[in-house]
């Protein structure tokens, strides 16, 4: 059985406060985008995990796909499976590819083995894998708060806009990104901006708090963001903790700085 885990972008990202459990409370909007990996499971004599495409650093047993399989296997005694991932979404890029892989693996196993787990239960499993994972269970635009596990549906539709992605090949770890953050509550919430302000006004209102510290470490990212505006973007931002930058365009762009363009 084959599925295609997709990426997401952050429309605004405020780091509101530090939590006592070591995490941070955030405010953002997660928006799914049609940039995808491919994930397949095949019955086998022995459980295994392999990947093709982009090289994945670290121990395969630490991969969220493998962890998702082991988690459900512990509770449901699943048959042995060969798991194959073709990796196309860059890692450490703020696109949520790893989180999507883990969540889609849970959904895939639930469907394939008819486990009859509800979305709520799948989200509870997904949260054990990582803060962003539960979003990909429903995989719909959501206002996100808490550490990333509290959702509120939002009637936001970017259909018809072109999304230009720029991935500069810089892997930014979560610890590195949070190192320069001073949490604070924004004057205007992400929700209020998205629902009450036209996209043409987002440039000076809808902020990603990580940009200030990450741009200090990697000044070229600020230059790339400005180039997206120069290329005609009506809104541009870094997604997540970086390093991917994106621009929303009314029309397809021919800019050489855009690595990939998709129609939303």
PDB file of C-alpha atoms in Angstrom, residues 2-262:
ATOM      1  CA  UNK A   2       1.352   3.391  -1.012  1.00  0.00           C
ATOM      2  CA  UNK A   3       0.691   6.883   0.388  1.00  0.00           C
ATOM      3  CA  UNK A   4       2.221  10.293  -0.231  1.00  0.00           C
ATOM      4  CA  UNK A   5       3.024  12.309   2.922  1.00  0.00           C
ATOM      5  CA  UNK A   6       2.895  16.021   2.129  1.00  0.00           C
ATOM      6  CA  UNK A   7       4.687  19.040   3.540  1.00  0.00           C
ATOM      7  CA  UNK A   8       3.247  22.125   5.227  1.00  0.00           C
ATOM      8  CA  UNK A   9       4.092  25.801   5.540  1.00  0.00           C
ATOM      9  CA  UNK A  10       3.590  28.105   8.499  1.00  0.00           C
ATOM     10  CA  UNK A  11       1.493  31.195   7.896  1.00  0.00           C
ATOM     11  CA  UNK A  12       2.838  33.250  10.769  1.00  0.00           C
ATOM     12  CA  UNK A  13       4.642  31.737  13.738  1.00  0.00           C
ATOM     13  CA  UNK A  14       4.754  33.421  17.120  1.00  0.00           C
ATOM     14  CA  UNK A  15       6.672  31.968  20.067  1.00  0.00           C
ATOM     15  CA  UNK A  16       4.362  33.086  22.832  1.00  0.00           C
ATOM     16  CA  UNK A  17       5.893  31.696  26.043  1.00  0.00           C
ATOM     17  CA  UNK A  18       8.237  29.114  27.559  1.00  0.00           C
ATOM     18  CA  UNK A  19       6.549  26.150  29.232  1.00  0.00           C
ATOM     19  CA  UNK A  20       7.530  24.412  32.437  1.00  0.00           C
ATOM     20  CA  UNK A  21       7.951  21.128  30.510  1.00  0.00           C
ATOM     21  CA  UNK A  22      10.736  22.622  28.404  1.00  0.00           C
ATOM     22  CA  UNK A  23       8.607  23.196  25.304  1.00  0.00           C
ATOM     23  CA  UNK A  24       7.293  26.528  24.018  1.00  0.00           C
ATOM     24  CA  UNK A  25       3.737  27.701  23.455  1.00  0.00           C
ATOM     25  CA  UNK A  26       3.298  28.790  19.859  1.00  0.00           C
ATOM     26  CA  UNK A  27       0.666  30.453  17.715  1.00  0.00           C
ATOM     27  CA  UNK A  28       0.620  29.699  14.011  1.00  0.00           C
ATOM     28  CA  UNK A  29      -1.384  28.475  11.070  1.00  0.00           C
ATOM     29  CA  UNK A  30      -0.267  25.208   9.484  1.00  0.00           C
ATOM     30  CA  UNK A  31      -1.200  24.955   5.821  1.00  0.00           C
ATOM     31  CA  UNK A  32      -0.675  21.705   3.855  1.00  0.00           C
ATOM     32  CA  UNK A  33       1.081  21.986   0.497  1.00  0.00           C
ATOM     33  CA  UNK A  34       1.400  19.519  -2.428  1.00  0.00           C
ATOM     34  CA  UNK A  35       5.098  18.736  -2.002  1.00  0.00           C
ATOM     35  CA  UNK A  36       5.365  15.047  -1.159  1.00  0.00           C
ATOM     36  CA  UNK A  37       7.377  12.005  -0.136  1.00  0.00           C
ATOM     37  CA  UNK A  38       6.265   8.456  -1.014  1.00  0.00           C
ATOM     38  CA  UNK A  39       5.731   5.805   1.676  1.00  0.00           C
ATOM     39  CA  UNK A  40       4.965   2.146   1.030  1.00  0.00           C
ATOM     40  CA  UNK A  41       4.431  -0.934   3.188  1.00  0.00           C
ATOM     41  CA  UNK A  42       4.702  -4.512   1.897  1.00  0.00           C
ATOM     42  CA  UNK A  43       4.082  -7.779   3.800  1.00  0.00           C
ATOM     43  CA  UNK A  44       7.433  -9.426   4.630  1.00  0.00           C
ATOM     44  CA  UNK A  45       9.034 -12.183   6.674  1.00  0.00           C
ATOM     45  CA  UNK A  46      10.934  -9.637   8.729  1.00  0.00           C
ATOM     46  CA  UNK A  47      10.204  -6.013   9.657  1.00  0.00           C
ATOM     47  CA  UNK A  48      12.545  -3.576   7.938  1.00  0.00           C
ATOM     48  CA  UNK A  49      12.865   0.084   6.964  1.00  0.00           C
ATOM     49  CA  UNK A  50      14.778   1.517   4.035  1.00  0.00           C
ATOM     50  CA  UNK A  51      14.818   4.848   2.230  1.00  0.00           C
ATOM     51  CA  UNK A  52      15.716   6.206  -1.187  1.00  0.00           C
ATOM     52  CA  UNK A  53      15.981   9.737  -2.507  1.00  0.00           C
ATOM     53  CA  UNK A  54      17.434  12.357  -0.174  1.00  0.00           C
ATOM     54  CA  UNK A  55      19.846  10.880   2.352  1.00  0.00           C
ATOM     55  CA  UNK A  56      18.420  10.803   5.886  1.00  0.00           C
ATOM     56  CA  UNK A  57      21.018  11.376   8.612  1.00  0.00           C
ATOM     57  CA  UNK A  58      21.043   9.445  11.874  1.00  0.00           C
ATOM     58  CA  UNK A  59      20.038   5.974  12.972  1.00  0.00           C
ATOM     59  CA  UNK A  60      17.101   4.524  10.955  1.00  0.00           C
ATOM     60  CA  UNK A  61      15.596   3.275  14.213  1.00  0.00           C
ATOM     61  CA  UNK A  62      15.174   6.919  15.268  1.00  0.00           C
ATOM     62  CA  UNK A  63      13.100   7.686  12.166  1.00  0.00           C
ATOM     63  CA  UNK A  64       9.511   8.631  13.026  1.00  0.00           C
ATOM     64  CA  UNK A  65       8.170   6.127  10.487  1.00  0.00           C
ATOM     65  CA  UNK A  66       9.889   3.252  12.267  1.00  0.00           C
ATOM     66  CA  UNK A  67       8.846   4.614  15.664  1.00  0.00           C
ATOM     67  CA  UNK A  68       5.225   4.831  14.473  1.00  0.00           C
ATOM     68  CA  UNK A  69       5.328   1.198  13.350  1.00  0.00           C
ATOM     69  CA  UNK A  70       6.856   0.043  16.630  1.00  0.00           C
ATOM     70  CA  UNK A  71       4.316   2.048  18.641  1.00  0.00           C
ATOM     71  CA  UNK A  72       1.294   0.432  16.989  1.00  0.00           C
ATOM     72  CA  UNK A  73       3.003  -2.941  16.832  1.00  0.00           C
ATOM     73  CA  UNK A  74       3.375  -2.867  20.611  1.00  0.00           C
ATOM     74  CA  UNK A  75      -0.365  -2.296  21.088  1.00  0.00           C
ATOM     75  CA  UNK A  76      -1.783  -4.369  18.207  1.00  0.00           C
ATOM     76  CA  UNK A  77       0.825  -7.065  17.425  1.00  0.00           C
ATOM     77  CA  UNK A  78       1.061  -6.183  13.743  1.00  0.00           C
ATOM     78  CA  UNK A  79       2.442  -8.551  11.090  1.00  0.00           C
ATOM     79  CA  UNK A  80       5.989  -8.043   9.840  1.00  0.00           C
ATOM     80  CA  UNK A  81       6.262  -5.331   7.183  1.00  0.00           C
ATOM     81  CA  UNK A  82       8.879  -4.023   4.785  1.00  0.00           C
ATOM     82  CA  UNK A  83       8.695  -0.216   4.912  1.00  0.00           C
ATOM     83  CA  UNK A  84      10.085   1.855   2.046  1.00  0.00           C
ATOM     84  CA  UNK A  85      10.305   5.655   2.006  1.00  0.00           C
ATOM     85  CA  UNK A  86      11.274   7.769  -0.979  1.00  0.00           C
ATOM     86  CA  UNK A  87      12.434  11.053   0.542  1.00  0.00           C
ATOM     87  CA  UNK A  88      11.869  14.229  -1.485  1.00  0.00           C
ATOM     88  CA  UNK A  89      10.949  16.805   1.189  1.00  0.00           C
ATOM     89  CA  UNK A  90      14.185  18.372   2.526  1.00  0.00           C
ATOM     90  CA  UNK A  91      15.015  17.795   6.199  1.00  0.00           C
ATOM     91  CA  UNK A  92      15.622  20.563   8.727  1.00  0.00           C
ATOM     92  CA  UNK A  93      13.815  22.863   6.331  1.00  0.00           C
ATOM     93  CA  UNK A  94      10.706  23.864   8.296  1.00  0.00           C
ATOM     94  CA  UNK A  95       8.410  21.920   5.962  1.00  0.00           C
ATOM     95  CA  UNK A  96       7.390  19.238   8.455  1.00  0.00           C
ATOM     96  CA  UNK A  97       8.405  16.323   6.245  1.00  0.00           C
ATOM     97  CA  UNK A  98       9.565  14.074   9.076  1.00  0.00           C
ATOM     98  CA  UNK A  99       6.426  14.801  11.084  1.00  0.00           C
ATOM     99  CA  UNK A 100       4.260  14.053   8.051  1.00  0.00           C
ATOM    100  CA  UNK A 101       6.054  10.734   7.527  1.00  0.00           C
ATOM    101  CA  UNK A 102       5.343   9.625  11.091  1.00  0.00           C
ATOM    102  CA  UNK A 103       1.693  10.693  10.995  1.00  0.00           C
ATOM    103  CA  UNK A 104       1.055   9.150   7.579  1.00  0.00           C
ATOM    104  CA  UNK A 105       2.585   5.888   8.776  1.00  0.00           C
ATOM    105  CA  UNK A 106       0.055   5.785  11.608  1.00  0.00           C
ATOM    106  CA  UNK A 107      -2.804   6.462   9.182  1.00  0.00           C
ATOM    107  CA  UNK A 108      -1.473   3.906   6.711  1.00  0.00           C
ATOM    108  CA  UNK A 109      -1.266   1.150   9.310  1.00  0.00           C
ATOM    109  CA  UNK A 110      -4.688   2.066  10.666  1.00  0.00           C
ATOM    110  CA  UNK A 111      -6.250   1.714   7.222  1.00  0.00           C
ATOM    111  CA  UNK A 112      -4.265  -1.316   6.032  1.00  0.00           C
ATOM    112  CA  UNK A 113      -4.946  -3.380   9.138  1.00  0.00           C
ATOM    113  CA  UNK A 114      -8.429  -1.937   9.779  1.00  0.00           C
ATOM    114  CA  UNK A 115      -7.533  -0.940  13.344  1.00  0.00           C
ATOM    115  CA  UNK A 116     -10.560   1.383  13.483  1.00  0.00           C
ATOM    116  CA  UNK A 117      -8.651   4.113  15.329  1.00  0.00           C
ATOM    117  CA  UNK A 118     -10.383   7.508  15.340  1.00  0.00           C
ATOM    118  CA  UNK A 119      -8.614  10.686  14.263  1.00  0.00           C
ATOM    119  CA  UNK A 120      -8.493  11.741  17.917  1.00  0.00           C
ATOM    120  CA  UNK A 121      -6.761   8.511  18.911  1.00  0.00           C
ATOM    121  CA  UNK A 122      -4.351   8.780  15.983  1.00  0.00           C
ATOM    122  CA  UNK A 123      -3.539  12.343  17.058  1.00  0.00           C
ATOM    123  CA  UNK A 124      -2.751  11.069  20.565  1.00  0.00           C
ATOM    124  CA  UNK A 125      -0.344   8.522  19.103  1.00  0.00           C
ATOM    125  CA  UNK A 126       1.118  11.168  16.772  1.00  0.00           C
ATOM    126  CA  UNK A 127       1.819  13.559  19.648  1.00  0.00           C
ATOM    127  CA  UNK A 128       4.070  10.900  21.179  1.00  0.00           C
ATOM    128  CA  UNK A 129       6.164  11.092  18.005  1.00  0.00           C
ATOM    129  CA  UNK A 130       6.523  14.891  17.927  1.00  0.00           C
ATOM    130  CA  UNK A 131       4.760  18.219  18.399  1.00  0.00           C
ATOM    131  CA  UNK A 132       3.939  18.791  14.713  1.00  0.00           C
ATOM    132  CA  UNK A 133       2.844  15.228  13.944  1.00  0.00           C
ATOM    133  CA  UNK A 134      -0.827  15.451  15.020  1.00  0.00           C
ATOM    134  CA  UNK A 135      -1.510  18.138  12.397  1.00  0.00           C
ATOM    135  CA  UNK A 136      -0.962  15.682   9.569  1.00  0.00           C
ATOM    136  CA  UNK A 137      -3.684  13.310  10.784  1.00  0.00           C
ATOM    137  CA  UNK A 138      -6.487  15.572   9.530  1.00  0.00           C
ATOM    138  CA  UNK A 139      -4.098  17.401   7.189  1.00  0.00           C
ATOM    139  CA  UNK A 140      -6.283  20.494   6.817  1.00  0.00           C
ATOM    140  CA  UNK A 141      -5.490  24.195   7.418  1.00  0.00           C
ATOM    141  CA  UNK A 142      -5.491  24.723  11.165  1.00  0.00           C
ATOM    142  CA  UNK A 143      -4.741  27.438  13.661  1.00  0.00           C
ATOM    143  CA  UNK A 144      -2.243  25.844  16.016  1.00  0.00           C
ATOM    144  CA  UNK A 145      -1.451  26.635  19.637  1.00  0.00           C
ATOM    145  CA  UNK A 146       0.022  24.964  22.714  1.00  0.00           C
ATOM    146  CA  UNK A 147       3.215  23.144  21.738  1.00  0.00           C
ATOM    147  CA  UNK A 148       1.620  22.485  18.357  1.00  0.00           C
ATOM    148  CA  UNK A 149      -1.042  19.970  19.375  1.00  0.00           C
ATOM    149  CA  UNK A 150      -4.074  22.242  19.910  1.00  0.00           C
ATOM    150  CA  UNK A 151      -6.013  22.824  16.697  1.00  0.00           C
ATOM    151  CA  UNK A 152      -8.747  25.167  15.565  1.00  0.00           C
ATOM    152  CA  UNK A 153     -10.133  24.815  12.036  1.00  0.00           C
ATOM    153  CA  UNK A 154      -9.723  27.954   9.945  1.00  0.00           C
ATOM    154  CA  UNK A 155     -11.648  28.917   6.820  1.00  0.00           C
ATOM    155  CA  UNK A 156      -8.578  29.901   4.842  1.00  0.00           C
ATOM    156  CA  UNK A 157      -8.231  28.948   1.197  1.00  0.00           C
ATOM    157  CA  UNK A 158      -5.182  29.830  -0.902  1.00  0.00           C
ATOM    158  CA  UNK A 159      -6.405  27.869  -3.906  1.00  0.00           C
ATOM    159  CA  UNK A 160      -5.273  29.470  -7.152  1.00  0.00           C
ATOM    160  CA  UNK A 161      -2.128  31.066  -5.741  1.00  0.00           C
ATOM    161  CA  UNK A 162       1.287  29.884  -6.847  1.00  0.00           C
ATOM    162  CA  UNK A 163       3.673  28.893  -4.075  1.00  0.00           C
ATOM    163  CA  UNK A 164       7.372  29.364  -4.761  1.00  0.00           C
ATOM    164  CA  UNK A 165       9.773  27.506  -2.473  1.00  0.00           C
ATOM    165  CA  UNK A 166      13.437  28.311  -1.924  1.00  0.00           C
ATOM    166  CA  UNK A 167      15.490  25.743  -0.035  1.00  0.00           C
ATOM    167  CA  UNK A 168      19.061  27.041   0.461  1.00  0.00           C
ATOM    168  CA  UNK A 169      20.423  23.691   1.650  1.00  0.00           C
ATOM    169  CA  UNK A 170      20.880  24.798   5.266  1.00  0.00           C
ATOM    170  CA  UNK A 171      19.822  22.357   7.991  1.00  0.00           C
ATOM    171  CA  UNK A 172      18.592  24.307  11.030  1.00  0.00           C
ATOM    172  CA  UNK A 173      18.068  22.219  14.141  1.00  0.00           C
ATOM    173  CA  UNK A 174      15.260  23.005  16.562  1.00  0.00           C
ATOM    174  CA  UNK A 175      17.687  23.754  19.410  1.00  0.00           C
ATOM    175  CA  UNK A 176      19.664  26.151  17.230  1.00  0.00           C
ATOM    176  CA  UNK A 177      16.508  27.959  16.118  1.00  0.00           C
ATOM    177  CA  UNK A 178      15.119  28.390  19.628  1.00  0.00           C
ATOM    178  CA  UNK A 179      18.509  29.554  20.958  1.00  0.00           C
ATOM    179  CA  UNK A 180      17.932  33.167  19.945  1.00  0.00           C
ATOM    180  CA  UNK A 181      14.225  33.385  20.747  1.00  0.00           C
ATOM    181  CA  UNK A 182      12.756  35.706  23.387  1.00  0.00           C
ATOM    182  CA  UNK A 183       9.113  34.564  23.726  1.00  0.00           C
ATOM    183  CA  UNK A 184       6.485  37.294  23.633  1.00  0.00           C
ATOM    184  CA  UNK A 185       2.798  37.684  22.908  1.00  0.00           C
ATOM    185  CA  UNK A 186       2.165  39.495  19.597  1.00  0.00           C
ATOM    186  CA  UNK A 187       0.109  42.683  19.402  1.00  0.00           C
ATOM    187  CA  UNK A 188      -2.146  41.124  16.762  1.00  0.00           C
ATOM    188  CA  UNK A 189      -2.850  37.389  16.673  1.00  0.00           C
ATOM    189  CA  UNK A 190      -2.192  35.154  13.688  1.00  0.00           C
ATOM    190  CA  UNK A 191      -5.914  34.353  13.603  1.00  0.00           C
ATOM    191  CA  UNK A 192      -6.956  37.996  13.439  1.00  0.00           C
ATOM    192  CA  UNK A 193      -4.477  38.763  10.656  1.00  0.00           C
ATOM    193  CA  UNK A 194      -5.444  35.780   8.519  1.00  0.00           C
ATOM    194  CA  UNK A 195      -9.173  36.274   8.856  1.00  0.00           C
ATOM    195  CA  UNK A 196      -9.424  40.067   8.787  1.00  0.00           C
ATOM    196  CA  UNK A 197      -6.542  41.282   6.629  1.00  0.00           C
ATOM    197  CA  UNK A 198      -6.081  40.733   2.879  1.00  0.00           C
ATOM    198  CA  UNK A 199      -2.954  38.904   1.740  1.00  0.00           C
ATOM    199  CA  UNK A 200      -1.571  42.145   0.356  1.00  0.00           C
ATOM    200  CA  UNK A 201      -1.267  43.462   3.929  1.00  0.00           C
ATOM    201  CA  UNK A 202       0.370  40.377   5.443  1.00  0.00           C
ATOM    202  CA  UNK A 203       3.925  41.535   4.674  1.00  0.00           C
ATOM    203  CA  UNK A 204       4.099  43.951   7.605  1.00  0.00           C
ATOM    204  CA  UNK A 205       1.778  42.056   9.939  1.00  0.00           C
ATOM    205  CA  UNK A 206       2.216  38.290   9.685  1.00  0.00           C
ATOM    206  CA  UNK A 207       5.557  37.425  11.269  1.00  0.00           C
ATOM    207  CA  UNK A 208       7.652  34.334  11.855  1.00  0.00           C
ATOM    208  CA  UNK A 209       9.481  35.018  15.133  1.00  0.00           C
ATOM    209  CA  UNK A 210      12.306  32.674  14.147  1.00  0.00           C
ATOM    210  CA  UNK A 211      13.355  34.977  11.310  1.00  0.00           C
ATOM    211  CA  UNK A 212      15.006  37.537  13.600  1.00  0.00           C
ATOM    212  CA  UNK A 213      17.442  35.099  15.186  1.00  0.00           C
ATOM    213  CA  UNK A 214      17.898  32.754  12.198  1.00  0.00           C
ATOM    214  CA  UNK A 215      18.554  35.644   9.801  1.00  0.00           C
ATOM    215  CA  UNK A 216      21.304  36.863  12.140  1.00  0.00           C
ATOM    216  CA  UNK A 217      22.973  33.464  11.887  1.00  0.00           C
ATOM    217  CA  UNK A 218      22.367  33.109   8.136  1.00  0.00           C
ATOM    218  CA  UNK A 219      22.134  36.604   6.553  1.00  0.00           C
ATOM    219  CA  UNK A 220      21.678  35.108   3.093  1.00  0.00           C
ATOM    220  CA  UNK A 221      18.201  33.960   4.095  1.00  0.00           C
ATOM    221  CA  UNK A 222      17.084  37.571   4.582  1.00  0.00           C
ATOM    222  CA  UNK A 223      18.468  38.370   1.132  1.00  0.00           C
ATOM    223  CA  UNK A 224      16.537  35.473  -0.394  1.00  0.00           C
ATOM    224  CA  UNK A 225      13.318  36.633   1.260  1.00  0.00           C
ATOM    225  CA  UNK A 226      13.754  40.106  -0.239  1.00  0.00           C
ATOM    226  CA  UNK A 227      14.412  38.526  -3.632  1.00  0.00           C
ATOM    227  CA  UNK A 228      11.065  36.744  -3.438  1.00  0.00           C
ATOM    228  CA  UNK A 229       9.368  40.107  -3.025  1.00  0.00           C
ATOM    229  CA  UNK A 230      11.462  41.501  -5.874  1.00  0.00           C
ATOM    230  CA  UNK A 231      10.225  38.572  -8.001  1.00  0.00           C
ATOM    231  CA  UNK A 232       6.616  39.603  -7.391  1.00  0.00           C
ATOM    232  CA  UNK A 233       5.551  37.713  -4.272  1.00  0.00           C
ATOM    233  CA  UNK A 234       2.602  39.299  -2.483  1.00  0.00           C
ATOM    234  CA  UNK A 235       3.747  37.620   0.731  1.00  0.00           C
ATOM    235  CA  UNK A 236       7.019  35.927   1.633  1.00  0.00           C
ATOM    236  CA  UNK A 237       8.227  34.252   4.809  1.00  0.00           C
ATOM    237  CA  UNK A 238      10.433  31.604   6.302  1.00  0.00           C
ATOM    238  CA  UNK A 239       8.455  28.508   7.255  1.00  0.00           C
ATOM    239  CA  UNK A 240       8.814  26.853  10.641  1.00  0.00           C
ATOM    240  CA  UNK A 241      12.267  27.240  12.129  1.00  0.00           C
ATOM    241  CA  UNK A 242      13.720  27.376   8.616  1.00  0.00           C
ATOM    242  CA  UNK A 243      15.560  27.305   6.408  1.00  0.00           C
ATOM    243  CA  UNK A 244      12.987  27.116   3.591  1.00  0.00           C
ATOM    244  CA  UNK A 245      11.549  30.403   2.391  1.00  0.00           C
ATOM    245  CA  UNK A 246       8.352  30.686   0.411  1.00  0.00           C
ATOM    246  CA  UNK A 247       6.508  33.278  -1.588  1.00  0.00           C
ATOM    247  CA  UNK A 248       2.852  33.484  -2.551  1.00  0.00           C
ATOM    248  CA  UNK A 249       2.358  34.682  -6.125  1.00  0.00           C
ATOM    249  CA  UNK A 250      -0.744  35.592  -8.086  1.00  0.00           C
ATOM    250  CA  UNK A 251       0.866  34.238 -11.250  1.00  0.00           C
ATOM    251  CA  UNK A 252       3.519  31.668 -12.068  1.00  0.00           C
ATOM    252  CA  UNK A 253       7.009  33.080 -11.590  1.00  0.00           C
ATOM    253  CA  UNK A 254      10.099  32.670 -13.741  1.00  0.00           C
ATOM    254  CA  UNK A 255      12.440  33.796 -10.975  1.00  0.00           C
ATOM    255  CA  UNK A 256      15.700  31.842 -10.916  1.00  0.00           C
ATOM    256  CA  UNK A 257      15.793  31.838  -7.105  1.00  0.00           C
ATOM    257  CA  UNK A 258      12.660  29.652  -6.848  1.00  0.00           C
ATOM    258  CA  UNK A 259      13.649  25.988  -6.510  1.00  0.00           C
ATOM    259  CA  UNK A 260      10.133  24.597  -6.812  1.00  0.00           C
ATOM    260  CA  UNK A 261       6.748  26.037  -7.661  1.00  0.00           C
ATOM    261  CA  UNK A 262       3.356  24.465  -7.008  1.00  0.00           C
TER     262      UNK A 262
END
